[in-house]
Amino acid sequence: MDSGKRCLISIFVLFFSVELMWVVKGNVVFEVHHKYGGRGKGKAGLGELRAHDSRRHGRMLSAIDFQLGGDGSPTNAALYYTKITIGTPPVDYHVQVDTGSDILWVNCKNCDRCPTKSDLDIPLMQYDLTASSTGKTITCDQDFCDAAFTGPNPDCRAGMNCVYSVTYGDGSRTEGYFIRDYFRFDQVTGNLQTSTMNGSIAFGCSAKQGGELGSSSQAVDGIIGFGQANTSILSQLASSGKVKKIFSHCLDGIKGGGIFAIGEVVQPKVNRTRLVSNEAHYNVVLKSVEVGGQFLDLPTDEFDTGSSRGTIIDSGTTLAYLPAEVYQQLISKMMARQPNLQTHIVEKQFRCFWYNGNVDDGFPVVNFHFEDSLPLPVYPHDYLFEVQDTEYCIDIVLTDKLVVYDLENMTIGWAQYNCSSSIKVRDEASGNAYSVGAHNISSAIIMFEVNLISFLLVIATLLALTKGQI
Ligand SMILES: *[C@@H]1O[C@H](CO)[C@@H](O)[C@H](O)[C@H]1NC(C)=O
Ligand SMILES: *[C@@H]1O[C@H](CO)[C@@H](O)[C@H](O)[C@H]1NC(C)=O
Ligand SMILES: *[C@@H]1O[C@H](CO)[C@@H](O)[C@H](O)[C@H]1NC(C)=O
Ligand SMILES: *[C@@H]1O[C@H](CO)[C@@H](O)[C@H](O)[C@H]1NC(C)=O
Ligand SMILES: *[C@@H]1O[C@H](CO)[C@@H](O)[C@H](O)[C@H]1NC(C)=O
């Protein structure tokens, strides 16, 4: 495998953790946990959520504004990151945003094979437990550890750390132990105004890295998982009554950065579709695919949501993850308007061609239709990216969409939106709706203009993933 390909695989790994396994570590036995093997925990998580709803009354529910930065161009590993602040005194870390995994982890002091420099030009930090007066290790007998491993660990003995190990699809891995410390965040307190709040959270302290995670290209301090499990920061803040389990992102396609917030979005209104419950990923039901006004002729069971099939919305991947049959039809319909174009393959996976002219005039609009009559229009400039002057490759790259993940009502919705403007989120404590604006920490930290920033929306099916088409 050439390095280009490995790099691209690491996109999916870092962003979407195609497969996550808990492995045997020392004398602590953890169950092997495949993300797509059906997360039994999903149910428990929801029960837990409902239980918390009643406890939540009278508590302060905030909206949180996260700074966002990054470079989402598909050839550049589609990296978005946010700045988080942990510990006393507080230290800032830059962590990759990942809707496909469930824990936050950061590199820990003296970790083995941790990156020491980043091509992103961000200062890399390592969490130092001895330097934070509020940090404590989590032991294997604590509730959080049980939650992380879906049950008590029979081999747990007094004082033993709660150890984790995550292996990603390309063999990249991180392992370490859980810590509890203060987490600071920017609570939305007015229009484009925030103030610092804190909460205690459990997160992974990575002691060892393997594979791409330790390399300097695209290196960040860790990954923040925005998955549905109750080990996520979102779930932890929600269960302590601080926030509602709703988050949204809007990634700026032109300037970079964008909006990333926790809280109920009141403006703009988005149309929604049901999230399939008890699934590891954010699964939705895709009903049909329309290319230039013509519906693809798909077998009716293609988008079934049974245990092995379903459509996933995630913060990134490519059309190549569609089942081969759907992908082929889609490509041939997309290219039908330009019968004379010759395509070639770049980096072993992108189908590319040379084209002079405006792609929006030369290629059809693709419309994915989801349950609840929710369309997702994808324009030629979204699915064709220009790798160099007049050379275009096919990949679904959606910019300027506000995507709202509402885990309270189990829906996901989106709307075409200007991601360098602002949205309004509700402050539950006062009932007011406040504006949250776009940020771009990349431009502050990275001293050069980031190229195309975009939002990758995954439309993949479990079928393709279970077939292992990576
Ligand atoms: C997650 O859920 C489990 C089981 O429902 C519960 O024991 C645990 O306390 C929860 N953990 C968090 C962090 O909310
Ligand atoms: C966290 O917030 C509470 C309440 O606002 C405050 O009393 C406490 O000092 C804060 N702790 C830290 C470490 O900032
Ligand atoms: C979520 O569900 C609750 C109760 O079912 C409902 O009152 C509320 O309006 C819903 N919110 C949204 C944004 O759909
Ligand atoms: C939501 O759906 C309605 C009815 O189809 C449509 O009129 C409206 O424009 C949609 N809103 C968005 C933000 O797409
Ligand atoms: C998007 O919003 C920004 C900030 O409000 C504004 O300056 C810009 O002109 C808008 N872009 C478009 C295309 O409307």
mmCIF file of C-alpha atoms in Angstrom, residues 181-327:
data_model
loop_
_atom_site.group_PDB
_atom_site.id
_atom_site.type_symbol
_atom_site.label_atom_id
_atom_site.label_comp_id
_atom_site.label_asym_id
_atom_site.label_seq_id
_atom_site.Cartn_x
_atom_site.Cartn_y
_atom_site.Cartn_z
ATOM 1 C CA ASP A 181 -10.393 16.045 35.570
ATOM 2 C CA TYR A 182 -12.013 19.415 35.010
ATOM 3 C CA PHE A 183 -13.066 20.209 31.520
ATOM 4 C CA ARG A 184 -13.573 23.858 30.652
ATOM 5 C CA PHE A 185 -15.932 24.962 27.964
ATOM 6 C CA ASP A 186 -17.403 28.129 26.548
ATOM 7 C CA GLN A 187 -20.976 28.396 27.710
ATOM 8 C CA VAL A 188 -23.117 30.531 25.435
ATOM 9 C CA THR A 189 -24.364 33.430 27.557
ATOM 10 C CA GLY A 190 -25.414 36.000 24.977
ATOM 11 C CA ASN A 191 -25.330 36.790 21.295
ATOM 12 C CA LEU A 192 -21.835 35.836 20.142
ATOM 13 C CA GLN A 193 -20.882 35.814 23.814
ATOM 14 C CA THR A 194 -19.573 33.027 25.988
ATOM 15 C CA SER A 195 -18.258 32.564 29.468
ATOM 16 C CA THR A 196 -16.109 29.807 30.855
ATOM 17 C CA MET A 197 -17.810 26.922 32.616
ATOM 18 C CA ASN A 198 -16.371 23.689 33.857
ATOM 19 C CA GLY A 199 -17.462 20.172 34.518
ATOM 20 C CA SER A 200 -15.728 17.016 35.606
ATOM 21 C CA ILE A 201 -15.231 14.522 32.814
ATOM 22 C CA ALA A 202 -13.612 11.161 32.267
ATOM 23 C CA PHE A 203 -11.235 10.875 29.325
ATOM 24 C CA GLY A 204 -8.484 8.634 28.092
ATOM 25 C CA CYS A 205 -4.862 9.425 28.786
ATOM 26 C CA SER A 206 -3.001 7.829 25.917
ATOM 27 C CA ALA A 207 0.192 6.120 26.984
ATOM 28 C CA LYS A 208 1.022 4.496 23.684
ATOM 29 C CA GLN A 209 0.294 5.035 20.026
ATOM 30 C CA GLY A 210 0.598 2.795 17.050
ATOM 31 C CA GLY A 211 0.352 3.322 13.306
ATOM 32 C CA GLU A 212 -0.602 6.626 11.757
ATOM 33 C CA LEU A 213 -1.703 8.124 15.050
ATOM 34 C CA GLY A 214 1.891 8.723 16.039
ATOM 35 C CA SER A 215 3.061 10.261 12.779
ATOM 36 C CA SER A 216 3.493 13.992 12.420
ATOM 37 C CA SER A 217 1.438 14.436 9.301
ATOM 38 C CA GLN A 218 -1.912 15.696 10.579
ATOM 39 C CA ALA A 219 -0.914 15.042 14.193
ATOM 40 C CA VAL A 220 -3.218 16.432 16.875
ATOM 41 C CA ASP A 221 -3.335 15.886 20.639
ATOM 42 C CA GLY A 222 -6.156 13.376 20.569
ATOM 43 C CA ILE A 223 -9.666 12.624 19.369
ATOM 44 C CA ILE A 224 -12.997 13.785 20.748
ATOM 45 C CA GLY A 225 -15.695 11.213 20.070
ATOM 46 C CA PHE A 226 -19.196 12.508 19.448
ATOM 47 C CA GLY A 227 -20.735 9.061 19.136
ATOM 48 C CA GLN A 228 -23.892 8.036 20.944
ATOM 49 C CA ALA A 229 -22.460 5.978 23.801
ATOM 50 C CA ASN A 230 -22.686 7.343 27.300
ATOM 51 C CA THR A 231 -18.910 7.479 27.617
ATOM 52 C CA SER A 232 -18.788 10.453 25.233
ATOM 53 C CA ILE A 233 -18.196 13.940 26.565
ATOM 54 C CA LEU A 234 -21.634 14.936 25.295
ATOM 55 C CA SER A 235 -23.279 12.140 27.291
ATOM 56 C CA GLN A 236 -21.222 12.915 30.362
ATOM 57 C CA LEU A 237 -22.129 16.595 30.289
ATOM 58 C CA ALA A 238 -25.765 15.655 29.636
ATOM 59 C CA SER A 239 -25.914 13.199 32.507
ATOM 60 C CA SER A 240 -24.569 15.803 34.889
ATOM 61 C CA GLY A 241 -27.412 18.051 33.753
ATOM 62 C CA LYS A 242 -25.238 20.576 32.001
ATOM 63 C CA VAL A 243 -26.401 20.218 28.424
ATOM 64 C CA LYS A 244 -29.022 18.644 26.206
ATOM 65 C CA LYS A 245 -27.829 15.857 23.984
ATOM 66 C CA ILE A 246 -27.983 17.881 20.803
ATOM 67 C CA PHE A 247 -25.006 19.039 18.800
ATOM 68 C CA SER A 248 -24.499 20.583 15.428
ATOM 69 C CA HIS A 249 -21.749 21.438 13.027
ATOM 70 C CA CYS A 250 -21.436 23.580 9.977
ATOM 71 C CA LEU A 251 -18.088 23.412 8.225
ATOM 72 C CA ASP A 252 -17.089 26.339 6.128
ATOM 73 C CA GLY A 253 -16.241 25.355 2.587
ATOM 74 C CA ILE A 254 -14.356 28.475 1.695
ATOM 75 C CA LYS A 255 -12.713 30.064 4.674
ATOM 76 C CA GLY A 256 -12.216 27.009 6.863
ATOM 77 C CA GLY A 257 -13.381 26.422 10.402
ATOM 78 C CA GLY A 258 -17.104 26.901 10.953
ATOM 79 C CA ILE A 259 -19.672 26.377 13.684
ATOM 80 C CA PHE A 260 -19.644 23.580 16.206
ATOM 81 C CA ALA A 261 -22.014 23.795 19.143
ATOM 82 C CA ILE A 262 -23.888 21.812 21.745
ATOM 83 C CA GLY A 263 -27.481 22.876 22.350
ATOM 84 C CA GLU A 264 -30.882 23.027 20.705
ATOM 85 C CA VAL A 265 -30.712 24.880 17.401
ATOM 86 C CA VAL A 266 -33.663 27.233 16.958
ATOM 87 C CA GLN A 267 -32.392 29.028 13.866
ATOM 88 C CA PRO A 268 -32.106 27.945 11.088
ATOM 89 C CA LYS A 269 -34.899 25.400 11.049
ATOM 90 C CA VAL A 270 -33.760 22.079 9.708
ATOM 91 C CA ASN A 271 -35.883 19.262 8.354
ATOM 92 C CA ARG A 272 -35.206 15.984 10.049
ATOM 93 C CA THR A 273 -35.169 12.267 9.567
ATOM 94 C CA ARG A 274 -35.317 9.554 12.198
ATOM 95 C CA LEU A 275 -32.073 8.123 13.524
ATOM 96 C CA VAL A 276 -32.311 4.351 13.609
ATOM 97 C CA SER A 277 -32.057 3.395 17.256
ATOM 98 C CA ASN A 278 -29.616 0.914 18.731
ATOM 99 C CA GLU A 279 -27.077 1.375 16.001
ATOM 100 C CA ALA A 280 -23.440 2.149 16.613
ATOM 101 C CA HIS A 281 -23.348 4.951 14.092
ATOM 102 C CA TYR A 282 -25.756 7.662 13.115
ATOM 103 C CA ASN A 283 -27.901 5.524 10.873
ATOM 104 C CA VAL A 284 -30.732 6.836 8.786
ATOM 105 C CA VAL A 285 -33.093 5.250 6.296
ATOM 106 C CA LEU A 286 -32.293 6.056 2.684
ATOM 107 C CA LYS A 287 -35.302 5.553 0.430
ATOM 108 C CA SER A 288 -34.048 6.383 -3.016
ATOM 109 C CA VAL A 289 -31.342 8.054 -5.042
ATOM 110 C CA GLU A 290 -32.096 10.436 -7.879
ATOM 111 C CA VAL A 291 -29.490 11.549 -10.411
ATOM 112 C CA GLY A 292 -30.398 14.432 -12.689
ATOM 113 C CA GLY A 293 -34.104 13.752 -12.082
ATOM 114 C CA GLN A 294 -33.880 10.010 -12.752
ATOM 115 C CA PHE A 295 -34.214 7.497 -9.946
ATOM 116 C CA LEU A 296 -31.639 4.755 -9.695
ATOM 117 C CA ASP A 297 -33.079 1.333 -10.123
ATOM 118 C CA LEU A 298 -32.122 -0.234 -6.833
ATOM 119 C CA PRO A 299 -33.103 -3.548 -5.365
ATOM 120 C CA THR A 300 -35.751 -2.749 -2.764
ATOM 121 C CA ASP A 301 -33.764 -4.299 0.047
ATOM 122 C CA GLU A 302 -30.655 -2.265 -0.714
ATOM 123 C CA PHE A 303 -31.253 0.234 2.042
ATOM 124 C CA ASP A 304 -32.875 -2.026 4.576
ATOM 125 C CA THR A 305 -31.945 -1.210 8.114
ATOM 126 C CA GLY A 306 -31.598 -4.727 9.384
ATOM 127 C CA SER A 307 -28.631 -5.810 11.407
ATOM 128 C CA SER A 308 -26.294 -5.882 8.456
ATOM 129 C CA ARG A 309 -27.622 -3.071 6.298
ATOM 130 C CA GLY A 310 -28.455 0.542 6.682
ATOM 131 C CA THR A 311 -27.343 3.962 5.663
ATOM 132 C CA ILE A 312 -24.949 5.869 7.804
ATOM 133 C CA ILE A 313 -24.581 9.588 8.087
ATOM 134 C CA ASP A 314 -21.239 10.488 9.468
ATOM 135 C CA SER A 315 -18.808 13.308 9.294
ATOM 136 C CA GLY A 316 -16.936 11.816 6.403
ATOM 137 C CA THR A 317 -16.215 9.106 3.929
ATOM 138 C CA THR A 318 -16.674 8.693 0.241
ATOM 139 C CA LEU A 319 -19.166 7.304 -2.149
ATOM 140 C CA ALA A 320 -16.880 4.333 -2.559
ATOM 141 C CA TYR A 321 -18.508 2.996 0.586
ATOM 142 C CA LEU A 322 -21.805 2.546 -1.169
ATOM 143 C CA PRO A 323 -22.490 -1.017 -2.220
ATOM 144 C CA ALA A 324 -20.757 -1.648 -5.521
ATOM 145 C CA GLU A 325 -24.052 -1.973 -7.360
ATOM 146 C CA VAL A 326 -25.331 1.420 -6.218
ATOM 147 C CA TYR A 327 -21.963 3.059 -6.726
#
